[in-house]
Amino acid sequence: MRERIRNTVTMSHNLSFRCLVCSVGLFAGCAEPSSEKQVAEQQAPETNAAAPDHQRAPGHTSEHPDSEQAKHTERSEGEQVSVILSVPEQPVQPGMQFPLTVKFKIAPLWEIRTIDAQPEKLATQLELKLPDGFQAQGDWQVPPTGRSMSFDSHPVYSGEAVFQRTIEVGKEVPAGPRSVTCQIHYQACDEQRCLSPVQKDLKVTVQVKPAQSAGN
């Protein structure tokens, strides 16, 4: 009887030892793949992150097509009205034409008079001062008008108002930089009052390149 009990205890101890060894082996076997997986995840490149700018495909850009970075500009910043004068950045040849743009950015609840308002001293005025050999073609292309918030609802410009005019470079104009100036006059008003009239001279540079000979 004692011998049977001794054998039973021995078998129980052997079984417990085997289970302990098996458990250790299983733990070691599970931990190692998990560690390898973590290392692989740490070394794997991030595929969802946006590529740096210098790695993006040529031609990829977030800039608006009408970006002012592609123009020579000068601006007048104001609390109620900002004005930007711009011409294309690309050089022009004698005999060519280019657009000149005046853009008003008018704060909400503010307005300026139209270009043909009466009396004339209240009207928005754009006067070009061109270098020798430069000639304005036609009249200003004017933005659409709205109605004033004042009692008489006269026509006004508000929000963003863009004026454009075509300039022609004479065939005899020599190569080099030329300054184009636009004298701008306007008066900003809201529903109850008008500020003092503002007059600004904005200037931009147009680069004229040498005329091409007939053989080119």
PDB file of C-alpha atoms in Angstrom:
ATOM      1  CA  MET A   1       0.000   0.000   0.000  1.00  0.00           C
ATOM      2  CA  ARG A   2       2.785   2.341   0.932  1.00  0.00           C
ATOM      3  CA  GLU A   3       4.551   1.451  -2.320  1.00  0.00           C
ATOM      4  CA  ARG A   4       1.446   2.320  -4.350  1.00  0.00           C
ATOM      5  CA  ILE A   5       1.111   5.688  -2.593  1.00  0.00           C
ATOM      6  CA  ARG A   6       4.820   6.402  -3.231  1.00  0.00           C
ATOM      7  CA  ASN A   7       4.425   5.602  -6.948  1.00  0.00           C
ATOM      8  CA  THR A   8       1.337   7.801  -7.191  1.00  0.00           C
ATOM      9  CA  VAL A   9       3.142  10.765  -5.589  1.00  0.00           C
ATOM     10  CA  THR A  10       6.141  10.248  -7.883  1.00  0.00           C
ATOM     11  CA  MET A  11       3.929  10.212 -10.978  1.00  0.00           C
ATOM     12  CA  SER A  12       2.165  13.370  -9.785  1.00  0.00           C
ATOM     13  CA  HIS A  13       5.497  15.145  -9.284  1.00  0.00           C
ATOM     14  CA  ASN A  14       6.699  14.061 -12.728  1.00  0.00           C
ATOM     15  CA  LEU A  15       3.470  15.262 -14.316  1.00  0.00           C
ATOM     16  CA  SER A  16       3.702  18.634 -12.547  1.00  0.00           C
ATOM     17  CA  PHE A  17       7.330  19.058 -13.641  1.00  0.00           C
ATOM     18  CA  ARG A  18       6.416  18.219 -17.254  1.00  0.00           C
ATOM     19  CA  CYS A  19       3.537  20.716 -17.200  1.00  0.00           C
ATOM     20  CA  LEU A  20       5.862  23.382 -15.786  1.00  0.00           C
ATOM     21  CA  VAL A  21       8.443  22.731 -18.513  1.00  0.00           C
ATOM     22  CA  CYS A  22       5.712  22.780 -21.172  1.00  0.00           C
ATOM     23  CA  SER A  23       4.335  26.051 -19.849  1.00  0.00           C
ATOM     24  CA  VAL A  24       7.778  27.653 -19.885  1.00  0.00           C
ATOM     25  CA  GLY A  25       8.331  26.426 -23.421  1.00  0.00           C
ATOM     26  CA  LEU A  26       4.998  27.716 -24.623  1.00  0.00           C
ATOM     27  CA  PHE A  27       5.626  31.100 -23.013  1.00  0.00           C
ATOM     28  CA  ALA A  28       9.042  31.378 -24.605  1.00  0.00           C
ATOM     29  CA  GLY A  29       7.661  30.279 -27.956  1.00  0.00           C
ATOM     30  CA  CYS A  30       4.875  32.870 -27.878  1.00  0.00           C
ATOM     31  CA  ALA A  31       7.007  35.741 -26.616  1.00  0.00           C
ATOM     32  CA  GLU A  32       9.641  35.477 -29.321  1.00  0.00           C
ATOM     33  CA  PRO A  33       7.296  35.873 -32.367  1.00  0.00           C
ATOM     34  CA  SER A  34       5.586  38.772 -30.597  1.00  0.00           C
ATOM     35  CA  SER A  35       8.970  40.479 -30.150  1.00  0.00           C
ATOM     36  CA  GLU A  36       9.847  39.918 -33.805  1.00  0.00           C
ATOM     37  CA  LYS A  37       6.509  41.387 -34.840  1.00  0.00           C
ATOM     38  CA  GLN A  38       7.130  44.520 -32.782  1.00  0.00           C
ATOM     39  CA  VAL A  39      10.596  44.950 -34.301  1.00  0.00           C
ATOM     40  CA  ALA A  40       9.162  44.500 -37.799  1.00  0.00           C
ATOM     41  CA  GLU A  41       6.469  47.086 -37.105  1.00  0.00           C
ATOM     42  CA  GLN A  42       9.050  49.535 -35.807  1.00  0.00           C
ATOM     43  CA  GLN A  43      11.248  49.069 -38.879  1.00  0.00           C
ATOM     44  CA  ALA A  44       8.425  49.133 -41.435  1.00  0.00           C
ATOM     45  CA  PRO A  45       8.099  52.472 -43.301  1.00  0.00           C
ATOM     46  CA  GLU A  46       4.994  54.549 -42.778  1.00  0.00           C
ATOM     47  CA  THR A  47       2.955  54.200 -45.926  1.00  0.00           C
ATOM     48  CA  ASN A  48       0.044  56.464 -44.958  1.00  0.00           C
ATOM     49  CA  ALA A  49       2.056  59.561 -44.059  1.00  0.00           C
ATOM     50  CA  ALA A  50       2.210  62.365 -46.617  1.00  0.00           C
ATOM     51  CA  ALA A  51       5.479  62.477 -48.526  1.00  0.00           C
ATOM     52  CA  PRO A  52       7.732  65.480 -47.832  1.00  0.00           C
ATOM     53  CA  ASP A  53       7.472  68.319 -50.315  1.00  0.00           C
ATOM     54  CA  HIS A  54      10.847  67.525 -51.876  1.00  0.00           C
ATOM     55  CA  GLN A  55       9.711  63.952 -52.604  1.00  0.00           C
ATOM     56  CA  ARG A  56       6.423  64.837 -54.287  1.00  0.00           C
ATOM     57  CA  ALA A  57       6.019  64.334 -57.991  1.00  0.00           C
ATOM     58  CA  PRO A  58       6.976  67.303 -60.169  1.00  0.00           C
ATOM     59  CA  GLY A  59       4.046  69.531 -60.950  1.00  0.00           C
ATOM     60  CA  HIS A  60       2.238  68.736 -57.700  1.00  0.00           C
ATOM     61  CA  THR A  61       1.269  71.993 -56.067  1.00  0.00           C
ATOM     62  CA  SER A  62      -1.383  73.320 -53.746  1.00  0.00           C
ATOM     63  CA  GLU A  63      -1.134  76.839 -55.043  1.00  0.00           C
ATOM     64  CA  HIS A  64      -4.156  78.366 -56.651  1.00  0.00           C
ATOM     65  CA  PRO A  65      -3.771  78.809 -60.475  1.00  0.00           C
ATOM     66  CA  ASP A  66      -4.334  82.537 -60.031  1.00  0.00           C
ATOM     67  CA  SER A  67      -1.665  82.793 -57.357  1.00  0.00           C
ATOM     68  CA  GLU A  68      -0.283  86.302 -56.929  1.00  0.00           C
ATOM     69  CA  GLN A  69       3.182  84.793 -56.512  1.00  0.00           C
ATOM     70  CA  ALA A  70       3.272  84.542 -60.320  1.00  0.00           C
ATOM     71  CA  LYS A  71       2.920  88.313 -60.669  1.00  0.00           C
ATOM     72  CA  HIS A  72       4.759  91.506 -59.877  1.00  0.00           C
ATOM     73  CA  THR A  73       2.577  93.230 -57.300  1.00  0.00           C
ATOM     74  CA  GLU A  74       2.343  96.177 -54.956  1.00  0.00           C
ATOM     75  CA  ARG A  75      -0.374  96.501 -52.370  1.00  0.00           C
ATOM     76  CA  SER A  76      -1.865  99.113 -50.089  1.00  0.00           C
ATOM     77  CA  GLU A  77      -3.187  97.595 -46.861  1.00  0.00           C
ATOM     78  CA  GLY A  78      -6.071  99.305 -45.100  1.00  0.00           C
ATOM     79  CA  GLU A  79      -8.486  98.427 -42.326  1.00  0.00           C
ATOM     80  CA  GLN A  80     -11.539  98.708 -44.582  1.00  0.00           C
ATOM     81  CA  VAL A  81     -10.005  98.469 -48.084  1.00  0.00           C
ATOM     82  CA  SER A  82      -6.833  96.842 -49.444  1.00  0.00           C
ATOM     83  CA  VAL A  83      -5.705  97.413 -53.029  1.00  0.00           C
ATOM     84  CA  ILE A  84      -3.321  95.267 -55.111  1.00  0.00           C
ATOM     85  CA  LEU A  85      -1.757  96.321 -58.425  1.00  0.00           C
ATOM     86  CA  SER A  86      -0.284  93.445 -60.459  1.00  0.00           C
ATOM     87  CA  VAL A  87       1.186  92.559 -63.852  1.00  0.00           C
ATOM     88  CA  PRO A  88       2.456  89.185 -65.137  1.00  0.00           C
ATOM     89  CA  GLU A  89       5.922  88.215 -63.969  1.00  0.00           C
ATOM     90  CA  GLN A  90       7.035  87.001 -67.403  1.00  0.00           C
ATOM     91  CA  PRO A  91       9.040  89.482 -69.517  1.00  0.00           C
ATOM     92  CA  VAL A  92       7.305  90.964 -72.563  1.00  0.00           C
ATOM     93  CA  GLN A  93       8.651  91.749 -76.007  1.00  0.00           C
ATOM     94  CA  PRO A  94       8.130  94.986 -77.931  1.00  0.00           C
ATOM     95  CA  GLY A  95       4.844  94.790 -79.813  1.00  0.00           C
ATOM     96  CA  MET A  96       3.254  92.480 -77.225  1.00  0.00           C
ATOM     97  CA  GLN A  97       0.333  93.147 -74.875  1.00  0.00           C
ATOM     98  CA  PHE A  98      -0.105  92.242 -71.213  1.00  0.00           C
ATOM     99  CA  PRO A  99      -2.929  92.592 -68.643  1.00  0.00           C
ATOM    100  CA  LEU A 100      -2.709  95.017 -65.739  1.00  0.00           C
ATOM    101  CA  THR A 101      -4.958  94.247 -62.761  1.00  0.00           C
ATOM    102  CA  VAL A 102      -6.184  96.354 -59.846  1.00  0.00           C
ATOM    103  CA  LYS A 103      -7.887  94.300 -57.141  1.00  0.00           C
ATOM    104  CA  PHE A 104      -9.844  95.845 -54.257  1.00  0.00           C
ATOM    105  CA  LYS A 105     -10.494  93.731 -51.173  1.00  0.00           C
ATOM    106  CA  ILE A 106     -13.286  95.403 -49.226  1.00  0.00           C
ATOM    107  CA  ALA A 107     -14.138  94.423 -45.649  1.00  0.00           C
ATOM    108  CA  PRO A 108     -17.630  93.071 -44.856  1.00  0.00           C
ATOM    109  CA  LEU A 109     -20.302  95.761 -44.386  1.00  0.00           C
ATOM    110  CA  TRP A 110     -18.148  98.277 -46.280  1.00  0.00           C
ATOM    111  CA  GLU A 111     -18.375  99.508 -49.893  1.00  0.00           C
ATOM    112  CA  ILE A 112     -16.832 101.923 -52.389  1.00  0.00           C
ATOM    113  CA  ARG A 113     -18.460 103.941 -55.149  1.00  0.00           C
ATOM    114  CA  THR A 114     -18.434 102.821 -58.770  1.00  0.00           C
ATOM    115  CA  ILE A 115     -16.013 104.104 -61.374  1.00  0.00           C
ATOM    116  CA  ASP A 116     -18.738 106.244 -63.000  1.00  0.00           C
ATOM    117  CA  ALA A 117     -20.383 107.588 -59.826  1.00  0.00           C
ATOM    118  CA  GLN A 118     -21.513 111.205 -59.587  1.00  0.00           C
ATOM    119  CA  PRO A 119     -20.269 113.600 -58.458  1.00  0.00           C
ATOM    120  CA  GLU A 120     -16.899 112.542 -59.837  1.00  0.00           C
ATOM    121  CA  LYS A 121     -15.037 113.293 -56.615  1.00  0.00           C
ATOM    122  CA  LEU A 122     -16.924 110.424 -54.962  1.00  0.00           C
ATOM    123  CA  ALA A 123     -16.208 107.926 -57.744  1.00  0.00           C
ATOM    124  CA  THR A 124     -13.516 105.248 -57.613  1.00  0.00           C
ATOM    125  CA  GLN A 125     -10.758 106.454 -59.960  1.00  0.00           C
ATOM    126  CA  LEU A 126      -7.869 104.580 -61.592  1.00  0.00           C
ATOM    127  CA  GLU A 127      -5.312 106.689 -63.451  1.00  0.00           C
ATOM    128  CA  LEU A 128      -2.405 104.977 -65.210  1.00  0.00           C
ATOM    129  CA  LYS A 129       1.024 106.559 -65.576  1.00  0.00           C
ATOM    130  CA  LEU A 130       2.797 104.596 -68.299  1.00  0.00           C
ATOM    131  CA  PRO A 131       6.432 104.784 -69.461  1.00  0.00           C
ATOM    132  CA  ASP A 132       7.309 105.982 -72.946  1.00  0.00           C
ATOM    133  CA  GLY A 133       6.198 103.561 -75.620  1.00  0.00           C
ATOM    134  CA  PHE A 134       3.494 101.917 -73.467  1.00  0.00           C
ATOM    135  CA  GLN A 135      -0.140 102.425 -74.466  1.00  0.00           C
ATOM    136  CA  ALA A 136      -3.401 101.432 -72.713  1.00  0.00           C
ATOM    137  CA  GLN A 137      -5.861  99.644 -74.994  1.00  0.00           C
ATOM    138  CA  GLY A 138      -9.582 100.264 -74.536  1.00  0.00           C
ATOM    139  CA  ASP A 139     -11.342 101.058 -71.290  1.00  0.00           C
ATOM    140  CA  TRP A 140     -11.137  99.386 -67.910  1.00  0.00           C
ATOM    141  CA  GLN A 141     -12.933  96.075 -67.576  1.00  0.00           C
ATOM    142  CA  VAL A 142     -14.993  96.683 -64.441  1.00  0.00           C
ATOM    143  CA  PRO A 143     -16.468  94.256 -61.897  1.00  0.00           C
ATOM    144  CA  PRO A 144     -20.208  93.753 -61.395  1.00  0.00           C
ATOM    145  CA  THR A 145     -21.881  96.202 -59.024  1.00  0.00           C
ATOM    146  CA  GLY A 146     -24.171  95.735 -56.068  1.00  0.00           C
ATOM    147  CA  ARG A 147     -26.550  98.012 -54.205  1.00  0.00           C
ATOM    148  CA  SER A 148     -25.530 100.236 -51.329  1.00  0.00           C
ATOM    149  CA  MET A 149     -26.943  99.568 -47.863  1.00  0.00           C
ATOM    150  CA  SER A 150     -27.711 103.288 -47.570  1.00  0.00           C
ATOM    151  CA  PHE A 151     -31.225 104.653 -48.069  1.00  0.00           C
ATOM    152  CA  ASP A 152     -30.832 105.478 -51.796  1.00  0.00           C
ATOM    153  CA  SER A 153     -29.333 102.044 -52.738  1.00  0.00           C
ATOM    154  CA  HIS A 154     -26.877 103.545 -55.251  1.00  0.00           C
ATOM    155  CA  PRO A 155     -24.524 101.184 -57.159  1.00  0.00           C
ATOM    156  CA  VAL A 156     -21.354 100.193 -55.287  1.00  0.00           C
ATOM    157  CA  TYR A 157     -18.520  97.675 -55.245  1.00  0.00           C
ATOM    158  CA  SER A 158     -18.170  95.382 -52.235  1.00  0.00           C
ATOM    159  CA  GLY A 159     -16.296  92.231 -51.288  1.00  0.00           C
ATOM    160  CA  GLU A 160     -13.645  91.717 -53.986  1.00  0.00           C
ATOM    161  CA  ALA A 161     -13.681  94.073 -56.987  1.00  0.00           C
ATOM    162  CA  VAL A 162     -11.246  93.396 -59.852  1.00  0.00           C
ATOM    163  CA  PHE A 163     -10.423  95.889 -62.600  1.00  0.00           C
ATOM    164  CA  GLN A 164      -8.308  94.966 -65.602  1.00  0.00           C
ATOM    165  CA  ARG A 165      -6.844  96.791 -68.572  1.00  0.00           C
ATOM    166  CA  THR A 166      -4.708  95.740 -71.527  1.00  0.00           C
ATOM    167  CA  ILE A 167      -1.344  97.459 -72.007  1.00  0.00           C
ATOM    168  CA  GLU A 168       0.602  97.327 -75.273  1.00  0.00           C
ATOM    169  CA  VAL A 169       4.380  97.678 -75.466  1.00  0.00           C
ATOM    170  CA  GLY A 170       5.539  99.746 -78.446  1.00  0.00           C
ATOM    171  CA  LYS A 171       7.705  98.054 -81.052  1.00  0.00           C
ATOM    172  CA  GLU A 172      10.552 100.527 -80.489  1.00  0.00           C
ATOM    173  CA  VAL A 173      10.737 100.145 -76.698  1.00  0.00           C
ATOM    174  CA  PRO A 174      14.299  99.105 -75.716  1.00  0.00           C
ATOM    175  CA  ALA A 175      14.949  96.149 -73.434  1.00  0.00           C
ATOM    176  CA  GLY A 176      15.069  96.686 -69.676  1.00  0.00           C
ATOM    177  CA  PRO A 177      12.815  97.257 -66.654  1.00  0.00           C
ATOM    178  CA  ARG A 178       9.979  99.782 -66.927  1.00  0.00           C
ATOM    179  CA  SER A 179       7.850 101.176 -64.085  1.00  0.00           C
ATOM    180  CA  VAL A 180       4.072 101.310 -64.417  1.00  0.00           C
ATOM    181  CA  THR A 181       2.161 103.415 -61.883  1.00  0.00           C
ATOM    182  CA  CYS A 182      -1.549 103.483 -61.111  1.00  0.00           C
ATOM    183  CA  GLN A 183      -2.971 106.334 -59.048  1.00  0.00           C
ATOM    184  CA  ILE A 184      -5.972 105.008 -57.133  1.00  0.00           C
ATOM    185  CA  HIS A 185      -8.678 107.124 -55.527  1.00  0.00           C
ATOM    186  CA  TYR A 186     -11.627 105.738 -53.517  1.00  0.00           C
ATOM    187  CA  GLN A 187     -13.872 106.413 -50.521  1.00  0.00           C
ATOM    188  CA  ALA A 188     -15.008 103.682 -48.172  1.00  0.00           C
ATOM    189  CA  CYS A 189     -18.498 103.857 -46.651  1.00  0.00           C
ATOM    190  CA  ASP A 190     -20.693 101.697 -44.477  1.00  0.00           C
ATOM    191  CA  GLU A 191     -24.434 101.985 -43.880  1.00  0.00           C
ATOM    192  CA  GLN A 192     -24.124 105.054 -41.673  1.00  0.00           C
ATOM    193  CA  ARG A 193     -20.941 106.938 -42.565  1.00  0.00           C
ATOM    194  CA  CYS A 194     -18.184 107.557 -45.100  1.00  0.00           C
ATOM    195  CA  LEU A 195     -14.487 107.834 -44.320  1.00  0.00           C
ATOM    196  CA  SER A 196     -12.201 110.450 -45.814  1.00  0.00           C
ATOM    197  CA  PRO A 197     -11.251 109.779 -49.459  1.00  0.00           C
ATOM    198  CA  VAL A 198      -8.010 107.849 -49.986  1.00  0.00           C
ATOM    199  CA  GLN A 199      -5.482 108.367 -52.778  1.00  0.00           C
ATOM    200  CA  LYS A 200      -2.593 105.962 -53.357  1.00  0.00           C
ATOM    201  CA  ASP A 201       0.110 105.566 -55.992  1.00  0.00           C
ATOM    202  CA  LEU A 202       0.973 101.916 -56.601  1.00  0.00           C
ATOM    203  CA  LYS A 203       3.909 100.958 -58.814  1.00  0.00           C
ATOM    204  CA  VAL A 204       5.009  97.707 -60.474  1.00  0.00           C
ATOM    205  CA  THR A 205       7.908  96.810 -62.763  1.00  0.00           C
ATOM    206  CA  VAL A 206       7.525  95.327 -66.235  1.00  0.00           C
ATOM    207  CA  GLN A 207      10.590  93.662 -67.718  1.00  0.00           C
ATOM    208  CA  VAL A 208      10.965  94.220 -71.462  1.00  0.00           C
ATOM    209  CA  LYS A 209      13.191  91.723 -73.243  1.00  0.00           C
ATOM    210  CA  PRO A 210      15.025  92.390 -76.529  1.00  0.00           C
ATOM    211  CA  ALA A 211      12.948  92.283 -79.678  1.00  0.00           C
ATOM    212  CA  GLN A 212      13.419  89.199 -81.815  1.00  0.00           C
ATOM    213  CA  SER A 213      14.924  89.764 -85.224  1.00  0.00           C
ATOM    214  CA  ALA A 214      13.037  88.717 -88.328  1.00  0.00           C
ATOM    215  CA  GLY A 215      15.373  85.760 -88.842  1.00  0.00           C
ATOM    216  CA  ASN A 216      14.562  84.219 -85.410  1.00  0.00           C
TER     217      ASN A 216
END
